[in-house]
């Protein structure tokens, strides 16, 4: 309990210290304690006043806590009448920047949500294949339980609709009843969504099985269709640039640098078969129309009065707030104020040159990408190689020794085999400075120490810029 002088209860008077009164009334050593009736009454009154003050402070604390909770709840979306939706929340950083965190050279990376959908299709195909191969009817309830156990993630009919949108020829969906489920909540007479894999017929006429090779083939087809779906959004993004860019799809090896892959809109789910609508009598007027000939005149009169009362318009409730639509991702535009005073001709030339460079990046094959990465390292490796020859004081070194010395001196971690590829590229570009000599089963490296190292590195940098612009 807080002290009486705390700001929680400034209006509560402080009571005299009970310890001081007891101390004053304590007898000297060796004397028996003696309390008069007046002192006893004072002590009881002091205890009662302190207990009353503690109760008042506790009530004040509870009131302040309840008011703080009410103030915090008034700022929640539910208090404002807008229910919080998962789609309105900001995605975590590992989802928004998933494409940037992928290892290896840039390529046609799928968004995070598309990769999750591909994993859902793989799990769903596995469960459906197990049920289909043992001649058991796959239903959504069985598949949902199996996929959620495999992925530790929610799997709903909306995800099945997305799979149908991406790969329509994968499954045949139907609403059937009479399917045993062995579940208390589902009756045998209820309609259930069944999933049948669409497979090619066997040559010998036997029932087709969903084997491991077919599972792998269907998984590859689904991934390819996801890439084609992202290519459509990438094509629309390229058309919105200034100047517009057109890249053939068969030559596209990576996305545009300004194309945010993880902001690609989600796949719209396809419509799945729904249970047939059965006629249900919901109003008294419908009951009267159906069973007019089966009731007595008194019952008919009572139902007519009830139908008239139920036909009266009820008070309309408050309208539900509409959810805001998510705006589509748009490419970043340059600020007009930043380009004020720059000639339009210069801007067009810069944009055309940038578009040409980005087009070369998007159509570059992986082998060219590796060659460019090696070209960027060659100026540093040329300095290291010259230092190795100066320290060894030999006119030639074997390829094995040269690679081992350079691996230990280079800042970039590389294997001896990768270092040998760099030396071969260096001898290809500068044969007058670095030459290779094959003697018996060994290869020797010879270096021109008298050449100017600055001119060598300048030639390598020009070669790297020339090949990067192709």
Coordinates of C-alpha atoms in Angstrom, one line a residue:
X1 CA 0.0 0.0 0.0
X2 CA 1.4 3.4 -1.0
X3 CA 2.3 5.9 1.7
X4 CA -0.2 8.6 2.7
X5 CA 1.9 11.3 1.2
X6 CA 1.9 9.7 -2.3
X7 CA 0.0 11.5 -5.2
X8 CA -2.4 8.6 -5.4
X9 CA -4.5 9.9 -2.5
X10 CA -3.6 13.6 -1.7
X11 CA -6.9 14.2 0.1
X12 CA -6.6 11.5 2.7
X13 CA -5.2 12.8 6.0
X14 CA -2.2 11.0 7.5
X15 CA -2.8 9.3 10.8
X16 CA -0.3 9.6 13.6
X17 CA 2.4 6.9 13.7
X18 CA 1.2 3.9 15.7
X19 CA 4.8 2.8 16.3
X20 CA 5.6 6.1 18.0
X21 CA 2.7 5.7 20.3
X22 CA 3.6 2.2 21.2
X23 CA 7.2 3.4 21.7
X24 CA 6.0 6.1 24.1
X25 CA 4.0 3.6 26.1
X26 CA 6.8 1.0 26.4
X27 CA 7.8 0.6 30.0
X28 CA 11.3 0.7 31.3
X29 CA 13.4 -2.5 31.5
X30 CA 12.5 -4.7 34.4
X31 CA 9.0 -3.3 34.8
X32 CA 5.8 -5.2 33.8
X33 CA 3.8 -3.5 30.9
X34 CA 0.9 -1.6 32.2
X35 CA -1.8 -0.1 29.9
X36 CA -4.5 2.0 31.1
X37 CA -8.0 1.9 29.6
X38 CA -7.5 5.2 27.8
X39 CA -4.3 4.0 26.2
X40 CA -6.0 0.8 25.1
X41 CA -8.9 2.7 23.5
X42 CA -6.4 5.0 21.7
X43 CA -4.5 2.0 20.3
X44 CA -7.7 0.4 19.0
X45 CA -8.9 3.7 17.4
X46 CA -5.5 4.1 15.7
X47 CA -5.6 0.6 14.3
X48 CA -9.2 1.2 13.0
X49 CA -8.2 4.4 11.4
X50 CA -5.2 2.9 9.6
X51 CA -7.3 0.0 8.4
X52 CA -9.9 2.4 7.0
X53 CA -7.2 4.4 5.3
X54 CA -5.7 1.2 3.7
X55 CA -9.1 0.2 2.3
X56 CA -9.6 3.7 0.8
X57 CA -6.2 3.5 -0.9
X58 CA -7.0 0.1 -2.3
X59 CA -10.3 1.3 -3.7
X60 CA -8.5 4.3 -5.3
X61 CA -6.0 2.0 -6.9
X62 CA -8.7 -0.3 -8.4
X63 CA -10.5 2.8 -9.8
X64 CA -7.4 4.1 -11.5
X65 CA -6.6 0.7 -13.0
X66 CA -10.1 0.3 -14.4
X67 CA -10.0 3.8 -15.9
X68 CA -6.6 3.1 -17.5
X69 CA -7.9 -0.1 -19.1
X70 CA -11.0 1.6 -20.4
X71 CA -8.8 4.4 -22.0
X72 CA -6.6 1.8 -23.7
X73 CA -9.6 -0.1 -25.1
X74 CA -11.0 3.0 -26.6
X75 CA -8.2 3.2 -29.2
X76 CA -8.6 -0.4 -30.4
X77 CA -10.1 -1.1 -33.9
X78 CA -13.0 -2.9 -32.3
X79 CA -14.0 0.2 -30.3
X80 CA -14.1 2.2 -33.5
X81 CA -16.4 -0.2 -35.2
X82 CA -13.8 -1.6 -37.6
X83 CA -13.0 -5.3 -36.9
X84 CA -9.4 -6.1 -37.2
X85 CA -8.7 -8.1 -40.4
X86 CA -5.5 -10.2 -41.1
X87 CA -5.3 -8.7 -44.6
X88 CA -5.0 -5.2 -43.1
X89 CA -2.0 -6.0 -41.0
X90 CA 1.5 -5.2 -42.2
X91 CA 3.4 -8.3 -43.2
X92 CA 6.6 -9.2 -41.3
X93 CA 9.9 -8.2 -42.8
X94 CA 10.9 -11.7 -43.7
X95 CA 7.9 -11.9 -46.0
X96 CA 8.2 -8.3 -47.4
X97 CA 11.9 -8.7 -48.3
X98 CA 11.9 -12.5 -48.9
X99 CA 13.3 -12.1 -52.5
X100 CA 16.2 -10.0 -51.3
X101 CA 17.3 -12.7 -48.8
X102 CA 17.6 -15.5 -51.3
X103 CA 21.1 -17.0 -51.7
X104 CA 22.9 -17.2 -55.0
X105 CA 22.7 -14.9 -58.0
X106 CA 19.4 -13.1 -58.7
X107 CA 16.9 -15.0 -60.7
X108 CA 13.2 -15.6 -61.2
X109 CA 12.5 -15.7 -57.5
X110 CA 8.8 -16.3 -56.4
X111 CA 7.2 -14.1 -53.7
X112 CA 7.0 -15.6 -50.2
X113 CA 3.2 -16.2 -50.4
X114 CA 3.6 -18.0 -53.8
X115 CA 6.2 -20.3 -52.3
X116 CA 3.9 -21.0 -49.4
X117 CA 1.2 -21.9 -51.9
X118 CA 3.6 -24.1 -53.8
X119 CA 4.4 -26.0 -50.6
X120 CA 0.6 -26.3 -49.9
X121 CA 0.1 -27.9 -53.3
X122 CA 3.0 -30.3 -52.6
X123 CA 1.5 -31.3 -49.3
X124 CA -2.0 -31.5 -50.7
X125 CA -0.9 -33.7 -53.7
X126 CA 0.9 -36.0 -51.3
X127 CA -2.2 -36.5 -49.1
X128 CA -4.5 -36.9 -52.1
X129 CA -2.1 -39.4 -53.7
X130 CA -2.0 -41.5 -50.5
X131 CA -5.8 -41.6 -50.3
X132 CA -6.3 -42.2 -54.1
X133 CA -3.8 -45.0 -54.3
X134 CA -5.6 -47.0 -51.6
X135 CA -9.0 -46.4 -53.3
X136 CA -10.3 -44.0 -50.7
X137 CA -12.3 -41.0 -51.6
X138 CA -10.3 -37.8 -50.8
X139 CA -12.5 -35.2 -49.1
X140 CA -11.5 -31.7 -48.1
X141 CA -11.8 -32.6 -44.4
X142 CA -9.3 -35.4 -44.7
X143 CA -6.9 -33.4 -46.8
X144 CA -7.2 -30.3 -44.6
X145 CA -6.2 -32.3 -41.5
X146 CA -3.2 -33.9 -43.3
X147 CA -1.9 -30.7 -44.8
X148 CA -2.1 -28.8 -41.6
X149 CA -0.2 -31.5 -39.8
X150 CA 2.6 -31.4 -42.4
X151 CA 3.0 -27.7 -42.7
X152 CA 1.9 -26.5 -39.2
X153 CA -0.1 -23.8 -41.0
X154 CA -3.8 -23.2 -41.6
X155 CA -5.2 -24.7 -44.8
X156 CA -8.6 -23.5 -45.9
X157 CA -10.9 -23.8 -48.9
X158 CA -9.6 -20.4 -50.1
X159 CA -6.2 -22.0 -50.6
X160 CA -7.8 -24.8 -52.6
X161 CA -9.4 -22.2 -54.8
X162 CA -6.1 -20.5 -55.4
X163 CA -4.6 -23.9 -56.4
X164 CA -7.4 -24.4 -58.8
X165 CA -6.8 -20.9 -60.3
X166 CA -3.1 -21.6 -60.9
X167 CA -3.5 -25.3 -62.0
X168 CA -7.0 -26.0 -63.2
X169 CA -6.2 -29.4 -64.7
X170 CA -4.8 -30.8 -61.5
X171 CA -8.0 -31.9 -59.7
X172 CA -11.7 -32.4 -60.2
X173 CA -13.9 -31.0 -57.4
X174 CA -17.4 -32.3 -56.7
X175 CA -20.0 -32.1 -53.9
X176 CA -21.0 -35.6 -53.0
X177 CA -22.8 -37.3 -50.1
X178 CA -22.7 -40.8 -48.8
X179 CA -19.0 -40.6 -48.3
X180 CA -17.9 -42.3 -44.9
X181 CA -15.9 -39.8 -42.8
X182 CA -15.8 -41.5 -39.4
X183 CA -16.4 -38.2 -37.7
X184 CA -19.1 -37.3 -35.3
X185 CA -19.7 -33.8 -36.6
X186 CA -20.3 -34.9 -40.2
X187 CA -23.3 -37.1 -41.2
X188 CA -23.1 -39.6 -44.0
X189 CA -26.0 -37.9 -45.7
X190 CA -24.3 -34.5 -45.7
X191 CA -22.7 -33.1 -48.8
X192 CA -18.8 -33.0 -48.8
X193 CA -16.3 -31.5 -51.1
X194 CA -14.4 -34.4 -52.8
X195 CA -11.1 -34.0 -54.6
X196 CA -10.1 -36.3 -57.4
X197 CA -6.7 -36.1 -59.1
X198 CA -6.8 -35.8 -62.9
X199 CA -4.4 -38.4 -64.3
X200 CA -3.7 -39.9 -67.7
X201 CA -4.9 -43.4 -68.3
X202 CA -2.5 -46.2 -68.2
X203 CA -1.6 -48.1 -71.4
X204 CA -2.8 -51.4 -70.1
X205 CA -6.1 -50.1 -68.9
X206 CA -5.5 -50.3 -65.2
X207 CA -6.4 -47.5 -62.8
X208 CA -3.8 -44.8 -62.8
X209 CA -1.8 -44.3 -59.7
X210 CA -0.3 -41.0 -58.3
X211 CA 3.3 -42.2 -58.2
X212 CA 6.4 -40.3 -57.1
X213 CA 7.4 -39.4 -60.6
X214 CA 4.0 -37.9 -61.3
X215 CA 4.0 -36.0 -58.0
X216 CA 7.3 -34.5 -59.0
X217 CA 6.0 -33.7 -62.5
X218 CA 2.9 -32.0 -61.2
X219 CA 4.9 -30.0 -58.7
X220 CA 7.2 -28.7 -61.4
X221 CA 4.2 -27.7 -63.5
X222 CA 2.7 -25.8 -60.6
X223 CA 5.9 -23.9 -60.0
X224 CA 6.2 -23.0 -63.6
X225 CA 2.6 -21.7 -63.7
X226 CA 3.4 -19.6 -60.6
X227 CA 6.4 -18.1 -62.4
X228 CA 4.2 -17.3 -65.5
X229 CA 1.7 -15.6 -63.2
X230 CA 4.5 -13.3 -61.8
X231 CA 5.7 -12.7 -65.3
X232 CA 2.3 -11.2 -66.2
X233 CA 2.7 -8.6 -63.4
X234 CA 6.3 -8.0 -64.4
X235 CA 5.2 -7.4 -68.0
X236 CA 2.7 -4.8 -66.8
X237 CA 5.3 -3.2 -64.7
X238 CA 7.7 -2.9 -67.7
X239 CA 5.0 -1.3 -69.8
X240 CA 4.4 1.4 -67.1
X241 CA 8.1 2.5 -67.2
X242 CA 9.4 5.6 -69.1
X243 CA 10.4 4.5 -71.7
X244 CA 8.4 1.3 -71.8
X245 CA 10.4 -1.9 -72.0
X246 CA 9.6 -5.2 -73.8
X247 CA 11.5 -8.3 -72.8
X248 CA 10.8 -11.7 -74.5
X249 CA 9.6 -14.2 -71.9
X250 CA 11.9 -16.9 -73.1
X251 CA 15.0 -14.6 -72.6
X252 CA 14.0 -13.3 -69.2
X253 CA 16.4 -14.6 -66.5
X254 CA 15.8 -12.1 -63.7
X255 CA 13.3 -9.5 -62.6
X256 CA 13.7 -5.8 -63.1
X257 CA 15.7 -4.2 -60.3
X258 CA 12.9 -1.9 -59.3
X259 CA 10.2 -4.6 -59.5
X260 CA 9.2 -5.5 -56.0
X261 CA 8.5 -9.2 -56.2
X262 CA 7.0 -9.6 -52.7
X263 CA 4.3 -6.9 -53.4
X264 CA 2.7 -8.9 -56.3
X265 CA -1.0 -9.2 -55.6
X266 CA -2.3 -12.4 -54.2
X267 CA -3.9 -15.0 -56.4
X268 CA -7.7 -14.8 -56.6
X269 CA -9.3 -18.1 -55.5
X270 CA -11.5 -19.9 -58.0
X271 CA -15.1 -20.8 -57.2
X272 CA -15.4 -24.3 -55.8
X273 CA -18.6 -26.4 -56.0
X274 CA -21.1 -25.7 -53.3
X275 CA -23.7 -28.0 -51.8
X276 CA -27.1 -27.8 -53.7
X277 CA -29.5 -25.4 -52.1
X278 CA -32.4 -27.2 -50.4
X279 CA -35.7 -25.6 -49.9
X280 CA -36.1 -24.4 -46.3
X281 CA -39.3 -22.8 -44.8
X282 CA -38.2 -19.7 -43.0
X283 CA -41.4 -17.7 -42.6
X284 CA -44.9 -18.4 -41.5
X285 CA -46.2 -17.4 -44.9
X286 CA -44.2 -20.1 -46.7
X287 CA -45.5 -22.7 -44.2
X288 CA -49.0 -21.5 -44.8
X289 CA -48.6 -21.8 -48.6
X290 CA -47.2 -25.3 -48.2
X291 CA -49.6 -26.8 -45.7
X292 CA -52.8 -24.9 -46.3
X293 CA -54.8 -28.0 -47.2
X294 CA -53.5 -29.9 -44.1
X295 CA -54.7 -27.6 -41.3
X296 CA -57.9 -26.7 -39.6
X297 CA -59.7 -23.3 -40.1
X298 CA -58.6 -22.1 -36.6
X299 CA -54.9 -22.9 -37.2
X300 CA -55.1 -21.3 -40.7
X301 CA -56.5 -18.1 -39.1
X302 CA -53.7 -18.1 -36.4
X303 CA -51.0 -18.6 -39.0
X304 CA -52.4 -15.8 -41.2
X305 CA -52.2 -13.3 -38.3
X306 CA -48.7 -14.4 -37.6
X307 CA -47.7 -14.0 -41.2
X308 CA -49.1 -10.4 -41.2
X309 CA -47.2 -9.5 -38.1
X310 CA -43.9 -11.0 -39.4
X311 CA -44.3 -9.1 -42.7
X312 CA -44.0 -5.8 -41.0
X313 CA -40.6 -4.1 -41.7
X314 CA -38.2 -4.4 -38.8
X315 CA -35.9 -1.6 -37.7
X316 CA -32.8 -1.6 -39.8
X317 CA -29.5 -2.1 -38.0
X318 CA -26.4 0.0 -38.4
X319 CA -24.6 -0.6 -41.7
X320 CA -21.4 -2.6 -41.6
X321 CA -18.3 -0.6 -42.4
X322 CA -16.7 -1.5 -45.7
X323 CA -13.2 -2.8 -45.7
X324 CA -10.7 -0.5 -47.6
X325 CA -9.4 -2.0 -50.8
X326 CA -5.7 -2.6 -51.0
X327 CA -4.2 -0.3 -53.6
X328 CA -2.2 -2.0 -56.3
X329 CA 1.6 -1.7 -56.2
X330 CA 2.8 1.1 -58.5
X331 CA 6.3 1.7 -59.8
X332 CA 8.2 4.6 -58.1
X333 CA 8.0 7.8 -60.1
X334 CA 10.7 10.5 -60.1
X335 CA 9.9 13.7 -58.4
X336 CA 9.3 16.6 -60.9
X337 CA 11.0 19.1 -58.6
X338 CA 14.3 17.0 -58.6
X339 CA 14.5 17.2 -62.4
X340 CA 13.7 20.9 -62.7
X341 CA 16.1 22.7 -65.1
X342 CA 17.3 19.5 -66.8
X343 CA 16.8 19.3 -70.5
X344 CA 14.3 16.8 -71.8
X345 CA 16.7 15.5 -74.4
X346 CA 19.2 14.6 -71.7
X347 CA 16.6 12.9 -69.6
X348 CA 15.5 10.8 -72.6
X349 CA 19.1 9.7 -73.3
X350 CA 19.7 8.8 -69.6
X351 CA 16.4 6.8 -69.5
X352 CA 17.2 5.0 -72.7
X353 CA 20.7 4.1 -71.5
X354 CA 19.3 2.9 -68.2
X355 CA 16.6 0.9 -69.9
X356 CA 19.2 -0.7 -72.1
X357 CA 21.4 -1.7 -69.1
X358 CA 18.4 -3.1 -67.3
X359 CA 17.3 -5.1 -70.3
X360 CA 20.8 -6.6 -70.5
X361 CA 20.6 -7.6 -66.9
X362 CA 17.2 -9.2 -67.2
X363 CA 18.2 -11.3 -70.2
X364 CA 21.6 -12.3 -68.9
X365 CA 22.3 -16.1 -68.6
X366 CA 23.8 -17.5 -65.4
X367 CA 27.2 -18.2 -67.2
X368 CA 27.5 -14.5 -68.1
X369 CA 26.6 -13.5 -64.6
X370 CA 29.4 -15.7 -63.2
X371 CA 31.9 -14.3 -65.8
X372 CA 31.0 -10.7 -64.8
X373 CA 31.5 -11.6 -61.1
X374 CA 35.0 -12.9 -61.9
X375 CA 35.8 -9.9 -64.0
X376 CA 35.0 -7.6 -61.0
X377 CA 37.5 -9.6 -58.9
X378 CA 40.3 -9.6 -61.5
X379 CA 41.9 -6.2 -60.7
X380 CA 42.4 -7.2 -57.0
X381 CA 43.6 -10.7 -58.0
X382 CA 46.2 -9.1 -60.5
X383 CA 47.8 -7.1 -57.6
X384 CA 47.8 -10.2 -55.4
X385 CA 49.4 -12.3 -58.2
X386 CA 52.1 -9.8 -58.8
X387 CA 52.9 -9.7 -55.0
X388 CA 53.1 -13.5 -55.0
X389 CA 55.7 -13.5 -57.9
X390 CA 57.7 -10.8 -56.2
X391 CA 57.8 -12.6 -52.9
X392 CA 58.6 -16.0 -54.5
X393 CA 61.5 -14.5 -56.7
X394 CA 60.9 -17.0 -59.4
X395 CA 60.2 -16.4 -63.1
X396 CA 57.4 -19.1 -63.2
X397 CA 55.2 -20.9 -60.7
X398 CA 53.1 -24.0 -61.1
X399 CA 49.4 -23.5 -61.2
X400 CA 48.9 -25.4 -58.0
X401 CA 51.4 -23.3 -56.0
X402 CA 50.1 -20.0 -57.5
X403 CA 46.5 -20.9 -56.6
X404 CA 47.5 -21.9 -53.0
X405 CA 49.4 -18.7 -52.4
X406 CA 46.6 -16.5 -53.8
X407 CA 43.9 -18.2 -51.8
X408 CA 45.8 -17.4 -48.6
X409 CA 46.4 -13.8 -49.6
X410 CA 43.0 -12.8 -51.2
X411 CA 40.3 -11.1 -49.2
X412 CA 37.5 -13.1 -50.8
X413 CA 37.2 -16.7 -49.6
X414 CA 37.6 -19.0 -52.6
X415 CA 38.6 -22.6 -53.3
X416 CA 41.8 -23.4 -55.3
X417 CA 39.6 -24.7 -58.1
X418 CA 37.7 -21.4 -58.3
X419 CA 41.0 -19.4 -58.2
X420 CA 42.3 -21.5 -61.1
X421 CA 39.3 -20.4 -63.2
X422 CA 40.1 -16.7 -62.4
X423 CA 43.7 -17.2 -63.5
X424 CA 42.6 -18.9 -66.8
X425 CA 40.3 -15.9 -67.4
X426 CA 43.1 -13.5 -66.6
X427 CA 45.4 -15.2 -69.1
X428 CA 42.6 -15.1 -71.7
X429 CA 42.2 -11.3 -71.3
X430 CA 45.8 -10.4 -70.9
X431 CA 48.0 -12.9 -72.7
X432 CA 50.9 -10.5 -73.0
X433 CA 51.1 -10.1 -69.2
X434 CA 50.2 -13.6 -68.0
X435 CA 51.0 -16.7 -70.0
X436 CA 50.3 -20.4 -69.3
X437 CA 52.9 -23.1 -70.2
X438 CA 51.9 -26.8 -70.2
X439 CA 54.9 -29.0 -69.4
X440 CA 54.2 -32.7 -69.2
X441 CA 51.3 -33.0 -66.7
X442 CA 51.7 -29.7 -65.0
X443 CA 50.7 -26.1 -66.0
X444 CA 53.1 -23.2 -65.2
X445 CA 52.2 -19.6 -64.9
X446 CA 54.6 -16.9 -66.1
X447 CA 54.2 -13.2 -65.3
X448 CA 55.7 -10.1 -66.8
X449 CA 56.9 -8.2 -63.7
X450 CA 58.1 -5.2 -65.7
X451 CA 54.6 -4.3 -66.9
X452 CA 52.9 -1.3 -65.2
X453 CA 50.3 -2.7 -62.7
X454 CA 48.1 0.5 -63.0
X455 CA 47.7 0.0 -66.7
X456 CA 46.9 -3.7 -66.2
X457 CA 44.1 -2.9 -63.7
X458 CA 42.7 -0.2 -65.9
X459 CA 42.5 -2.6 -68.9
X460 CA 40.7 -5.1 -66.7
X461 CA 38.2 -2.4 -65.4
X462 CA 37.4 -1.3 -69.0
X463 CA 36.9 -4.9 -70.1
X464 CA 34.4 -5.4 -67.1
X465 CA 32.5 -2.3 -68.0
X466 CA 32.4 -3.2 -71.7
X467 CA 31.0 -6.7 -71.0
X468 CA 28.5 -5.4 -68.4
X469 CA 27.0 -3.1 -71.0
X470 CA 26.4 -5.8 -73.5

